[in-house]
Coordinates of C-alpha atoms in Angstrom, one line a residue:
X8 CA -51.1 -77.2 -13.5
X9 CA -49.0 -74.0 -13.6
X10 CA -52.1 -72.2 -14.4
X11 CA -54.5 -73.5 -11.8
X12 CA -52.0 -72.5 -9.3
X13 CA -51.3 -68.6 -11.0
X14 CA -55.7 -68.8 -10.5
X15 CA -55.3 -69.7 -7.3
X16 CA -52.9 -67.2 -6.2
X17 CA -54.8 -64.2 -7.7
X18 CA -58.4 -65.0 -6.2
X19 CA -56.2 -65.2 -2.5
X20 CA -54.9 -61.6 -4.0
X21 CA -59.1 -60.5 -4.8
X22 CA -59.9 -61.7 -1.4
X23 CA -59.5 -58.5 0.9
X24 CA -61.5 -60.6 4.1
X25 CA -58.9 -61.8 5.9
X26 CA -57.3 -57.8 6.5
X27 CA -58.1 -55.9 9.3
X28 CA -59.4 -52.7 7.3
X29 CA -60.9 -52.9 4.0
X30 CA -60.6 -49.4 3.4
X31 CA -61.8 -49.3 0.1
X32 CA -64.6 -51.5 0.1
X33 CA -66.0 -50.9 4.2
X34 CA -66.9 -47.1 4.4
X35 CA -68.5 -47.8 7.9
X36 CA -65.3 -48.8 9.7
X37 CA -64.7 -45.0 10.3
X38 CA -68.4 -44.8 12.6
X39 CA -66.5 -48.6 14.2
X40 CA -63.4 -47.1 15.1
X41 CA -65.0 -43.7 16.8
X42 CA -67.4 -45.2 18.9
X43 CA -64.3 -47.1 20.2
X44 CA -62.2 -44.9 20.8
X45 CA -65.5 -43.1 22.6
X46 CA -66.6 -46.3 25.1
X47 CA -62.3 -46.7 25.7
X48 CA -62.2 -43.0 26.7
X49 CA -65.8 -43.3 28.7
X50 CA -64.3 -46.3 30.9
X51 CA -61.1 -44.8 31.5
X52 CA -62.9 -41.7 32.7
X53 CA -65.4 -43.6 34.4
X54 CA -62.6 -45.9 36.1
X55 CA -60.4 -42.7 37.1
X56 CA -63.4 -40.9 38.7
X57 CA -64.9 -43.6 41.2
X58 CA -61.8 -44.9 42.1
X59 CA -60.4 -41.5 42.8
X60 CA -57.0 -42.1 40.3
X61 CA -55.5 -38.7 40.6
X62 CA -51.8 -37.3 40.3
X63 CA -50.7 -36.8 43.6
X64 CA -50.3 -32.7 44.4
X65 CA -46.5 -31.9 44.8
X66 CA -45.5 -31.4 48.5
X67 CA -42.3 -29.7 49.1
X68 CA -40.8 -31.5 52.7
X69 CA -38.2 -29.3 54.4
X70 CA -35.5 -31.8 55.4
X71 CA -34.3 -31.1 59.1
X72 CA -30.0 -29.7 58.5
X73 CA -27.6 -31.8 60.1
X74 CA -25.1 -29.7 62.4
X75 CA -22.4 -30.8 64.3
X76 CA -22.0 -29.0 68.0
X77 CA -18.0 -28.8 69.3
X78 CA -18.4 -28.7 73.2
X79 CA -15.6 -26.9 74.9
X80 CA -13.9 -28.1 78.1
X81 CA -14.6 -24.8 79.7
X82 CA -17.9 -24.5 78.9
X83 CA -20.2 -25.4 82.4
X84 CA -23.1 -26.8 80.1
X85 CA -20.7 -28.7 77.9
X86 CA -19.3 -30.2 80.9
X87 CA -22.5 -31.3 82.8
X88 CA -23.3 -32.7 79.1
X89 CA -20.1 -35.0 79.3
X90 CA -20.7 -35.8 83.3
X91 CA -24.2 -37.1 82.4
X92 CA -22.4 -39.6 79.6
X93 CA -19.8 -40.7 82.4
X94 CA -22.4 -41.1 84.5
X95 CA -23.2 -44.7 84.9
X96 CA -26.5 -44.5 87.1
X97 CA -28.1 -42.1 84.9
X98 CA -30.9 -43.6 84.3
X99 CA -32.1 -43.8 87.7
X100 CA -32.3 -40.1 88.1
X101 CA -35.9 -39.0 87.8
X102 CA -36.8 -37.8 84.5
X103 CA -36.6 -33.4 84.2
X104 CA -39.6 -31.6 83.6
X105 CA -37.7 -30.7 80.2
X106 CA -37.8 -33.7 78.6
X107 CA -41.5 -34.2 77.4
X108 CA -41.0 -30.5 75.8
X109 CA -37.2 -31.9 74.4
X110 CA -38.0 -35.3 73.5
X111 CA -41.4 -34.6 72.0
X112 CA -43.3 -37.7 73.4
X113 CA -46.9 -37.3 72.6
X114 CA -45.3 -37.5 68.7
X115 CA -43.5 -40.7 69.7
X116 CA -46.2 -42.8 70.6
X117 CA -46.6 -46.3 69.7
X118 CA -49.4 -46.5 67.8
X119 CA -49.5 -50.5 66.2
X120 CA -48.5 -53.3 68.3
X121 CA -49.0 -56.7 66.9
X122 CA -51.2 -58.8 69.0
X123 CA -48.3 -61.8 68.7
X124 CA -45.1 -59.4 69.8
X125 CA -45.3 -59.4 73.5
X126 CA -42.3 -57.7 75.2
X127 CA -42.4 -58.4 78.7
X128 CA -39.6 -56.9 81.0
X129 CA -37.9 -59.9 83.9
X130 CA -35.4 -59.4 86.8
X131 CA -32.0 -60.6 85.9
X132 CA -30.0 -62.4 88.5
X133 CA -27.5 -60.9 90.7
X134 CA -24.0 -61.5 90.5
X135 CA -23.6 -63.9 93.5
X136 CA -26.4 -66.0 91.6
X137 CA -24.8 -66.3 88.4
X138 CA -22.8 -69.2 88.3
X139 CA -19.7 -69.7 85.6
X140 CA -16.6 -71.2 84.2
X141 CA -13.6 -69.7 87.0
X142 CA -15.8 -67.7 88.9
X143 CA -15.8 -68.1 92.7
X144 CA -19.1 -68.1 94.4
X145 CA -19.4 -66.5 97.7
X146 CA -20.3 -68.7 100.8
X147 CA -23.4 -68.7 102.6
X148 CA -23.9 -65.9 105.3
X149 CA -20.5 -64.4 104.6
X150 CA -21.1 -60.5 103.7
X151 CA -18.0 -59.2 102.4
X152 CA -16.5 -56.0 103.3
X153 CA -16.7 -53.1 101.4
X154 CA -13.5 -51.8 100.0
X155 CA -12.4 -48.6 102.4
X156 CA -10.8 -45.5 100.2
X157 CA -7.1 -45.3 100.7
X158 CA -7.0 -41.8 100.4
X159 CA -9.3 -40.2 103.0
X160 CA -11.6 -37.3 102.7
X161 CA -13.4 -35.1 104.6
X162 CA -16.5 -33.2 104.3
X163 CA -17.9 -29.8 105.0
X164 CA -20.3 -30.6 108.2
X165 CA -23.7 -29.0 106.4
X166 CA -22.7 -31.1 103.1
X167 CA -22.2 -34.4 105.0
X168 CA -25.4 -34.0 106.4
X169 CA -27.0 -33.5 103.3
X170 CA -25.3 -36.9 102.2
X171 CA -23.6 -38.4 99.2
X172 CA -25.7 -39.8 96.5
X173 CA -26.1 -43.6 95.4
X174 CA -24.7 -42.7 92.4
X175 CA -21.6 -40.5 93.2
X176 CA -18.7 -42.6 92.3
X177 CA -15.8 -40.8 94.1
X178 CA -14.8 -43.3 96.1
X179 CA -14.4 -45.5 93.5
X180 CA -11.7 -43.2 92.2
X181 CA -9.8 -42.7 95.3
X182 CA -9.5 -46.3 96.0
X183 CA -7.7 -46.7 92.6
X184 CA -4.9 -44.0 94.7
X185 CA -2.6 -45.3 97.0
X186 CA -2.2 -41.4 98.4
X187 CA -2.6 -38.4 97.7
X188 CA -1.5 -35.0 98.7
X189 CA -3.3 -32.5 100.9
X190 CA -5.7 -30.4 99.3
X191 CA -9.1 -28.6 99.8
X192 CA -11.6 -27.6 97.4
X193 CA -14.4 -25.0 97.7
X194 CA -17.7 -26.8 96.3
X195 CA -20.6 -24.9 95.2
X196 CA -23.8 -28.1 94.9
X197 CA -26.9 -27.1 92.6
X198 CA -30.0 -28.6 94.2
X199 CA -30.2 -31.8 91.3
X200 CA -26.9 -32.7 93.2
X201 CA -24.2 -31.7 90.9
X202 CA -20.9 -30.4 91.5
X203 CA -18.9 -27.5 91.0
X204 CA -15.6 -26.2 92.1
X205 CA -14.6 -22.7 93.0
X206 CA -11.6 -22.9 94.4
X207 CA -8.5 -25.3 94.7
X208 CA -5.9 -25.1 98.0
X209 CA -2.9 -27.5 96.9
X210 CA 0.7 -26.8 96.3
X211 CA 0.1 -27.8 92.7
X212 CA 0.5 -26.1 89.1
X213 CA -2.7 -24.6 87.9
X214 CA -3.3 -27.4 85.2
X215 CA -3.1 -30.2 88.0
X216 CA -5.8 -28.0 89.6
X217 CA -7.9 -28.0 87.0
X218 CA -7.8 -31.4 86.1
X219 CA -8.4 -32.6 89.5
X220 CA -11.6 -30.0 90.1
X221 CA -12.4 -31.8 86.6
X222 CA -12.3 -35.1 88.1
X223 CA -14.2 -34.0 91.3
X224 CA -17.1 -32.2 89.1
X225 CA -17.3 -35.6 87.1
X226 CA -17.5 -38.2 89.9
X227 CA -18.7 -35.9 93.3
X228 CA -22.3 -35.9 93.3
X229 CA -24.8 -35.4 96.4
X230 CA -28.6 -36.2 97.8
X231 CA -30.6 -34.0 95.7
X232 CA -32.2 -30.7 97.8
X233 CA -33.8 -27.5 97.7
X234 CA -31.4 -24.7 97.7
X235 CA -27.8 -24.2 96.4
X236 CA -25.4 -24.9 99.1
X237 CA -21.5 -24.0 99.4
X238 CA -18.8 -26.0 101.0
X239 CA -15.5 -27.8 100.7
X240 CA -14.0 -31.2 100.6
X241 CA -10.5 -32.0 101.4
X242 CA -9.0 -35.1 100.6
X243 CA -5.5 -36.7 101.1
X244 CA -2.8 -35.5 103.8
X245 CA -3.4 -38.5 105.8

């Protein structure tokens, strides 16, 4: 029994079919594993070249610097700057014939819209419409008044004929004053409208002055025109 199985055994050991290379017994597996090696490398190439399988080329990208601008209060551009954030009605200025060049619009332009987004623009409801918890709604053919300044003003003649603008909102600030003293300013307008003071008649220290011209150069603004025009303004006294 013991030596059937030792037989066994040692014609499994003889028996080189099973191995993957018979080194000694196949000389042709050398011509086998070339022409492999040759078709792999002739469908690699062949798959890289009509699929165009490249490396891409190393592009060096200049990365805009960040900077960070500190705008002084003296500073006339600085200040139109921070008028134009206060300024609520902004938007409905015409736009400048700077902006395209600043904002760069023909290299912001929408150039995908998917045909299910549909953005379409509707009115909202004024404020008498809109009904709430609390909220009074105004009668029918009642017009309320509007709210008269408490301080008055008064305007150079050629300046009140150009007008005030829609968006000036100096009235607004004076009706927040129960009074205020007398006092004149010398107003130089740029044709867009805006605002800037000269001169300051009060019996006031000089950094009252400045930050009431401040306040007029912020909220004062005027019917856009041609030409720069010079005036005043007084306001309180009354």
């Amino acid at each position: 029994m013991a030596a059937r199985w030792f037989s066994k055994v040692e014609e499994l050991e003889n028996d080189e079919r099973g191995r993957v290379f018979t080194w000694a017994k196949d000389k042709r597996i050398w011509l086998h594993l070339t022409a492999f090696l040759l078709f792999s490398v002739l469908i690699h190439g062949s798959g890289f070249y009509l699929f165009k399988v490249v490396y891409p080329s190393p592009v060096r990208v200049e990365a805009d610097p960040d900077a960070i601008t500190v705008l002084k209060e003296g500073d006339p551009a600085a200040r139109t700057v921070l008028q134009r954030l206060a300024d609520r009605t902004i938007f409905l200025s015409p736009p400048s014939d700077e902006s395209e060049a600043r904002v760069r619009l023909d290299s912001q332009e929408i150039r995908f819209t998917p045909a299910f987004q549909q953005a379409e623009l509707s009115l909202l409801l004024p404020e008498s419409m809109r009904g709430g918890p609390g909220k009074p709604e105004p009668l029918e053919g009642v017009t309320p008044e509007p709210n008269p300044s408490a301080v008055p003003f008064k305007l150079d003649p050629g300046l009140a004929e150009r007008g005030l603008a829609p968006w000036s909102i100096l009235r607004n600030y004076l009706s927040l004053a129960d009074s205020l003293p007398g006092m004149r300013f010398s107003l130089e307008v740029a044709p867009g409208g805006e605002v800037s003071v000269t001169k300051v008649e009060a019996e006031l220290e000089e950094a009252e002055k400045r930050e009431l011209a401040d306040v007029i150069e912020s909220t004062l603004r005027f019917v856009p025109a041609v030409e720069v025009q010079q005036g005043w303004i007084e306001l309180g006294g009354g």
